[in-house]
Coordinates of C-alpha atoms and ligand atoms in Angstrom, one line a residue:
M22 CA 0.0 0.0 0.0
N23 CA 2.6 2.4 1.0
Q24 CA 4.6 1.5 -2.1
I25 CA 1.6 2.4 -4.3
R26 CA 1.1 5.7 -2.6
F27 CA 4.8 6.4 -3.1
F28 CA 4.6 5.7 -6.8
V29 CA 1.5 7.8 -7.2
L30 CA 3.2 10.7 -5.5
L31 CA 6.3 10.2 -7.6
L32 CA 4.1 10.3 -10.8
V33 CA 2.3 13.4 -9.7
M34 CA 5.6 15.1 -8.9
S35 CA 7.2 14.2 -12.2
L36 CA 4.1 15.4 -14.2
F37 CA 4.2 18.6 -12.3
L38 CA 7.9 19.1 -13.1
I39 CA 7.3 18.3 -16.8
F40 CA 4.4 20.8 -17.2
S41 CA 5.8 23.5 -15.0
G42 CA 9.1 23.2 -17.0
Q43 CA 7.2 23.7 -20.2
A44 CA 5.2 26.6 -18.9
F45 CA 8.1 28.5 -17.4
S46 CA 11.0 28.1 -19.8
E47 CA 10.3 29.6 -23.2
Q48 CA 11.7 27.9 -26.2
L49 CA 12.7 29.0 -29.7
V50 CA 13.5 27.3 -32.9
V51 CA 15.9 29.1 -35.3
Y52 CA 16.7 28.4 -38.9
S53 CA 20.1 29.9 -39.6
A54 CA 22.1 30.4 -42.7
R55 CA 25.0 31.5 -40.5
N56 CA 27.1 28.6 -39.4
E57 CA 26.9 27.0 -36.0
Q58 CA 30.3 28.4 -34.9
L59 CA 29.0 32.0 -35.3
I60 CA 25.6 31.6 -33.8
K61 CA 26.0 29.0 -31.0
P62 CA 27.8 31.3 -28.6
L63 CA 25.0 33.9 -28.9
F64 CA 22.3 31.2 -28.3
D65 CA 24.2 29.9 -25.3
A66 CA 24.6 33.4 -23.8
Y67 CA 20.8 34.1 -24.3
T68 CA 19.8 30.7 -22.7
E69 CA 22.1 31.4 -19.8
K70 CA 20.5 34.9 -19.3
T71 CA 16.9 34.0 -19.8
G72 CA 16.4 30.3 -19.6
T73 CA 15.0 30.3 -23.1
R74 CA 15.9 27.0 -24.8
I75 CA 17.0 27.5 -28.4
T76 CA 17.2 24.7 -31.0
Y77 CA 18.4 25.4 -34.4
V78 CA 19.0 24.1 -37.9
T79 CA 21.8 25.5 -40.1
D80 CA 21.9 25.3 -43.9
K81 CA 22.5 27.6 -46.9
A82 CA 20.1 30.5 -47.4
G83 CA 18.4 28.9 -50.4
P84 CA 17.5 25.5 -48.9
L85 CA 16.3 27.1 -45.7
L86 CA 13.9 29.4 -47.5
Q87 CA 12.6 26.4 -49.6
R88 CA 12.1 24.4 -46.4
L89 CA 10.2 27.3 -44.7
K90 CA 7.9 27.5 -47.8
A91 CA 7.4 23.8 -48.0
E92 CA 6.6 23.5 -44.3
G93 CA 4.1 26.4 -44.4
K94 CA 2.1 26.6 -41.2
N95 CA 3.6 23.4 -39.9
T96 CA 7.0 24.9 -39.6
R97 CA 8.7 24.7 -36.2
A98 CA 10.9 27.7 -37.0
D99 CA 10.3 30.9 -35.2
L100 CA 13.1 32.9 -36.5
L101 CA 15.2 33.0 -39.8
I102 CA 18.8 34.2 -39.6
T103 CA 20.6 34.8 -42.9
V104 CA 23.2 37.0 -44.6
D105 CA 22.7 39.7 -47.2
A106 CA 19.7 42.1 -47.5
G107 CA 19.1 40.5 -50.9
N108 CA 18.3 37.2 -49.2
L109 CA 16.3 38.8 -46.4
W110 CA 14.3 40.8 -48.9
H111 CA 13.7 37.6 -50.9
A112 CA 12.5 35.7 -47.8
A113 CA 10.0 38.5 -47.0
E114 CA 8.7 38.6 -50.6
Q115 CA 8.2 34.8 -50.5
G116 CA 5.9 35.4 -47.6
V117 CA 7.7 33.4 -44.9
L118 CA 8.3 36.3 -42.5
Q119 CA 5.9 38.5 -40.5
P120 CA 6.1 42.2 -39.7
V121 CA 7.2 43.0 -36.1
Q122 CA 6.3 46.2 -34.3
S123 CA 8.9 46.9 -31.7
K124 CA 10.0 50.2 -30.2
T125 CA 13.3 48.6 -29.1
L126 CA 14.2 47.4 -32.7
E127 CA 13.2 50.8 -34.1
T128 CA 15.5 52.5 -31.6
N129 CA 18.4 50.1 -31.9
I130 CA 18.5 49.6 -35.7
P131 CA 18.9 52.5 -38.2
D132 CA 16.0 52.7 -40.8
H133 CA 18.2 52.0 -43.8
L134 CA 19.4 48.7 -42.3
K135 CA 16.0 47.1 -41.9
D136 CA 12.9 46.3 -44.0
P137 CA 10.6 49.4 -44.3
D138 CA 7.7 46.9 -43.5
N139 CA 9.6 45.5 -40.5
R140 CA 9.8 41.9 -41.7
W141 CA 13.5 41.7 -41.3
F142 CA 16.2 43.6 -39.4
G143 CA 19.9 44.0 -40.0
L144 CA 21.9 42.8 -36.9
S145 CA 25.5 43.1 -38.1
L146 CA 27.1 45.2 -40.8
R147 CA 29.8 44.4 -43.3
A148 CA 31.2 46.7 -45.9
R149 CA 31.9 45.6 -49.5
T150 CA 34.9 47.7 -50.3
I151 CA 38.1 48.0 -52.3
V152 CA 41.2 45.9 -51.3
Y153 CA 44.5 46.6 -52.9
S154 CA 48.1 45.4 -53.0
T155 CA 50.3 47.5 -50.7
E156 CA 53.2 46.6 -52.9
R157 CA 51.9 47.8 -56.2
V158 CA 49.2 50.4 -55.4
K159 CA 49.2 53.7 -53.6
P160 CA 45.9 54.6 -51.9
E161 CA 46.0 58.0 -53.7
E162 CA 45.4 56.0 -57.0
L163 CA 42.0 55.0 -55.7
S164 CA 38.8 57.0 -55.3
T165 CA 35.5 55.4 -56.2
Y166 CA 34.0 52.1 -57.2
A167 CA 33.3 53.6 -60.7
A168 CA 37.0 54.7 -61.0
L169 CA 38.1 51.0 -60.9
G170 CA 36.8 51.1 -64.5
A171 CA 39.4 53.8 -65.6
P172 CA 42.1 52.9 -68.1
Q173 CA 44.8 52.9 -65.4
W174 CA 43.3 49.7 -64.0
Q175 CA 43.4 47.8 -67.2
E176 CA 44.5 44.2 -66.6
R177 CA 44.7 45.0 -62.9
L178 CA 41.2 44.5 -61.5
L179 CA 40.0 41.2 -59.9
L180 CA 36.4 40.4 -59.0
R181 CA 34.4 37.6 -57.4
T182 CA 31.7 35.9 -59.6
S183 CA 28.5 37.8 -60.3
K184 CA 26.6 34.7 -59.2
K185 CA 27.2 35.7 -55.5
V186 CA 24.4 37.6 -53.9
Y187 CA 27.0 40.1 -52.4
N188 CA 27.9 41.4 -55.9
Q189 CA 24.2 41.3 -57.0
S190 CA 23.5 43.6 -54.0
L191 CA 26.5 45.8 -54.8
V192 CA 25.3 46.3 -58.4
A193 CA 21.7 46.7 -57.2
M194 CA 22.8 49.6 -55.0
L195 CA 24.8 51.1 -57.9
I196 CA 21.5 51.1 -59.9
A197 CA 19.7 52.7 -56.9
E198 CA 22.4 55.4 -56.7
Y199 CA 23.2 56.1 -60.4
G200 CA 20.3 54.7 -62.4
E201 CA 20.6 51.6 -64.7
A202 CA 22.4 53.2 -67.6
K203 CA 25.2 54.6 -65.6
A204 CA 25.5 51.5 -63.4
E205 CA 25.8 49.4 -66.6
E206 CA 28.6 51.6 -67.8
I207 CA 30.5 51.1 -64.6
V208 CA 30.1 47.3 -64.6
R209 CA 31.2 47.2 -68.3
S210 CA 34.3 49.2 -67.5
W211 CA 35.1 46.8 -64.7
V212 CA 34.8 43.8 -67.0
A213 CA 37.0 45.5 -69.5
N214 CA 39.7 45.9 -66.8
L215 CA 39.6 42.3 -65.4
A216 CA 43.0 40.7 -65.1
A217 CA 41.5 37.2 -64.7
A218 CA 38.2 35.4 -64.8
P219 CA 36.0 36.1 -61.7
F220 CA 36.8 34.0 -58.6
S221 CA 34.5 31.8 -56.6
N222 CA 35.0 33.6 -53.4
D223 CA 36.4 36.7 -51.7
T224 CA 39.4 34.9 -50.2
K225 CA 40.5 33.5 -53.5
T226 CA 40.2 36.9 -55.0
M227 CA 42.5 38.4 -52.4
E228 CA 45.0 35.4 -52.7
A229 CA 45.1 36.2 -56.5
I230 CA 46.3 39.8 -55.6
L231 CA 49.0 38.4 -53.4
A232 CA 50.0 36.0 -56.2
G233 CA 50.4 39.0 -58.5
Q234 CA 47.5 38.2 -60.8
G235 CA 45.9 41.6 -60.2
D236 CA 46.3 44.7 -58.0
A237 CA 42.9 45.6 -56.6
A238 CA 39.5 44.0 -56.0
I239 CA 36.2 44.4 -54.2
V240 CA 35.6 42.3 -51.1
N241 CA 33.7 42.1 -47.8
T242 CA 35.6 43.5 -44.9
Y243 CA 35.5 40.4 -42.7
Y244 CA 37.2 38.2 -45.3
F245 CA 40.1 40.7 -45.3
G246 CA 40.0 40.6 -41.5
R247 CA 40.3 36.8 -41.5
M248 CA 43.4 36.9 -43.8
L249 CA 44.9 39.7 -41.7
K250 CA 44.5 37.7 -38.5
K251 CA 46.4 34.8 -40.1
D252 CA 49.1 37.0 -41.5
P253 CA 49.7 40.3 -39.7
D254 CA 52.2 41.3 -42.4
L255 CA 49.6 40.8 -45.2
K256 CA 50.5 42.9 -48.2
L257 CA 46.9 44.0 -48.7
A258 CA 45.0 47.0 -47.4
L259 CA 41.4 48.2 -47.5
F260 CA 40.3 51.4 -49.2
W261 CA 37.1 53.3 -48.5
P262 CA 35.7 54.5 -51.8
N263 CA 33.0 57.1 -52.5
Q264 CA 33.8 59.2 -49.4
D265 CA 32.9 62.5 -51.2
S266 CA 29.7 61.1 -52.6
T267 CA 27.5 58.1 -51.9
G268 CA 29.6 56.3 -49.2
V269 CA 30.9 52.7 -49.0
H270 CA 28.5 50.0 -50.0
V271 CA 27.4 48.2 -46.8
N272 CA 25.2 45.1 -46.3
V273 CA 24.0 43.2 -43.2
S274 CA 23.4 39.8 -41.7
G275 CA 20.0 39.8 -40.1
A276 CA 16.9 38.1 -39.1
G277 CA 13.1 38.0 -39.3
V278 CA 10.3 36.3 -37.3
T279 CA 8.7 33.6 -39.4
K280 CA 5.1 34.0 -40.5
F281 CA 3.9 30.9 -38.7
A282 CA 6.1 31.2 -35.6
K283 CA 4.7 29.2 -32.6
N284 CA 6.8 31.3 -30.2
Q285 CA 6.3 34.7 -31.7
E286 CA 6.7 36.7 -28.5
A287 CA 9.9 34.8 -27.5
A288 CA 11.2 35.3 -31.1
V289 CA 10.7 39.1 -30.8
K290 CA 12.3 39.3 -27.4
F291 CA 15.3 37.4 -28.8
L292 CA 15.6 39.7 -31.8
E293 CA 15.4 42.7 -29.4
W294 CA 18.2 41.3 -27.3
L295 CA 20.3 40.7 -30.4
S296 CA 20.0 44.4 -31.3
S297 CA 20.9 45.5 -27.7
E298 CA 24.1 47.0 -26.5
E299 CA 24.7 43.8 -24.6
A300 CA 24.5 41.4 -27.6
Q301 CA 25.7 43.6 -30.5
N302 CA 29.4 43.1 -29.8
L303 CA 29.0 39.4 -29.4
F304 CA 27.1 39.2 -32.7
A305 CA 29.5 41.5 -34.7
D306 CA 32.7 40.2 -33.2
A307 CA 32.0 36.6 -34.0
N308 CA 32.6 37.4 -37.7
M309 CA 34.7 40.6 -37.4
E310 CA 31.7 42.8 -38.4
Y311 CA 30.4 46.1 -37.3
P312 CA 27.5 46.5 -34.9
V313 CA 24.3 48.0 -36.5
N314 CA 23.3 49.7 -33.2
P315 CA 24.9 53.1 -33.4
K316 CA 25.4 53.2 -29.6
V317 CA 27.8 50.3 -29.9
E318 CA 31.4 50.7 -31.0
A319 CA 33.1 48.2 -33.2
H320 CA 35.9 46.0 -31.8
D321 CA 39.4 47.5 -31.9
Y322 CA 40.8 45.3 -34.6
V323 CA 37.8 46.2 -36.8
K324 CA 38.2 49.9 -36.0
A325 CA 41.9 49.6 -36.9
W326 CA 40.9 49.2 -40.6
G327 CA 39.9 52.9 -40.5
E328 CA 36.7 55.0 -40.2
F329 CA 34.5 55.5 -43.2
K330 CA 31.3 57.1 -44.4
A331 CA 28.8 54.3 -45.3
S332 CA 26.0 54.5 -47.8
E333 CA 22.6 55.2 -46.3
Q334 CA 20.6 53.8 -49.2
N335 CA 17.9 51.6 -47.8
L336 CA 19.0 48.0 -48.1
A337 CA 15.6 46.9 -49.4
N338 CA 16.9 48.2 -52.7
A339 CA 19.4 45.3 -52.8
G340 CA 16.4 43.0 -53.0
K341 CA 14.1 45.2 -55.2
L342 CA 16.7 45.7 -57.8
Q343 CA 18.4 42.3 -57.6
E344 CA 16.8 41.0 -60.7
A345 CA 17.7 44.1 -62.6
A346 CA 21.3 43.8 -61.3
I347 CA 21.6 40.1 -62.4
K348 CA 20.4 41.0 -65.9
L349 CA 22.6 44.0 -66.1
M350 CA 25.7 42.0 -65.1
D351 CA 24.8 39.4 -67.7
R352 CA 24.5 42.1 -70.5
A353 CA 27.8 43.6 -69.4
G354 CA 29.6 40.2 -69.7
Y355 CA 30.3 40.0 -66.0
R356 CA 30.3 36.2 -65.3
Ligands
FE406 FE1 30.3 35.9 -46.5

């Protein structure tokens, strides 16, 4: 008899623990196109602070978007994290994200780094800027993105493939700034100056400069940072173009709450935390990027690359004009 009572009591206690556990600790499911190594420390820090349990799936941006679409309302994902405003814009257009009204996000994230309809928010900032050989180029020879098409750069310019969304966004922003005709003229002049066929990634592009295949290229700041970390005597430097005009082309990694999020409130709270002074450095430093929150300073080794004026074109243009950019690059012979 006593034994039965004991087991009933044990059963009641365990059920209580199970249900109270579910009620009191929030949970969150994240689909992330950023790799585990970059996001896990953030998730761990948030779980430690709030008790919110975070499970996640990592994959490339394309497959994650397809998966969200296929899962529809049955998706377990509450939040999508991906890189490039072009990808974020595309996800929003495909209807897998929902608008979020949040004073905190409005305050922490500048308008041009988020969706005007609040379906996605930039969380870290990278610049796509000029990198040059310190052995063969003087910074005075450089000025703007467009000037890389001048005759003095013939057989000296190197670019990454036009298939990469980073370059599609760059050209989309050129269209936004100068109009399609002028943007096409710029891209054509780059192609005419290429010293080699476009490379598959930014690192290979910079390695080609080091190997003497060309003298200047356009890359994302953090790839330069990674190379510099490995070799402090790297014979490359960054240049900030368009300082007297439109500013350096910047882009973001960011996130949006999924349309069918089961834990919508928890997802918004997590997004707000990611934009906070507390989390911004963690998020940016993980990939040697810049915080989007203007109250937060970049890490010293990022600041050491120099201050610059950034473009304040709304990044939604990177998405809106992506198709036009792809067609333009194709017409201009940029492969
Ligand atoms: Fe990248």
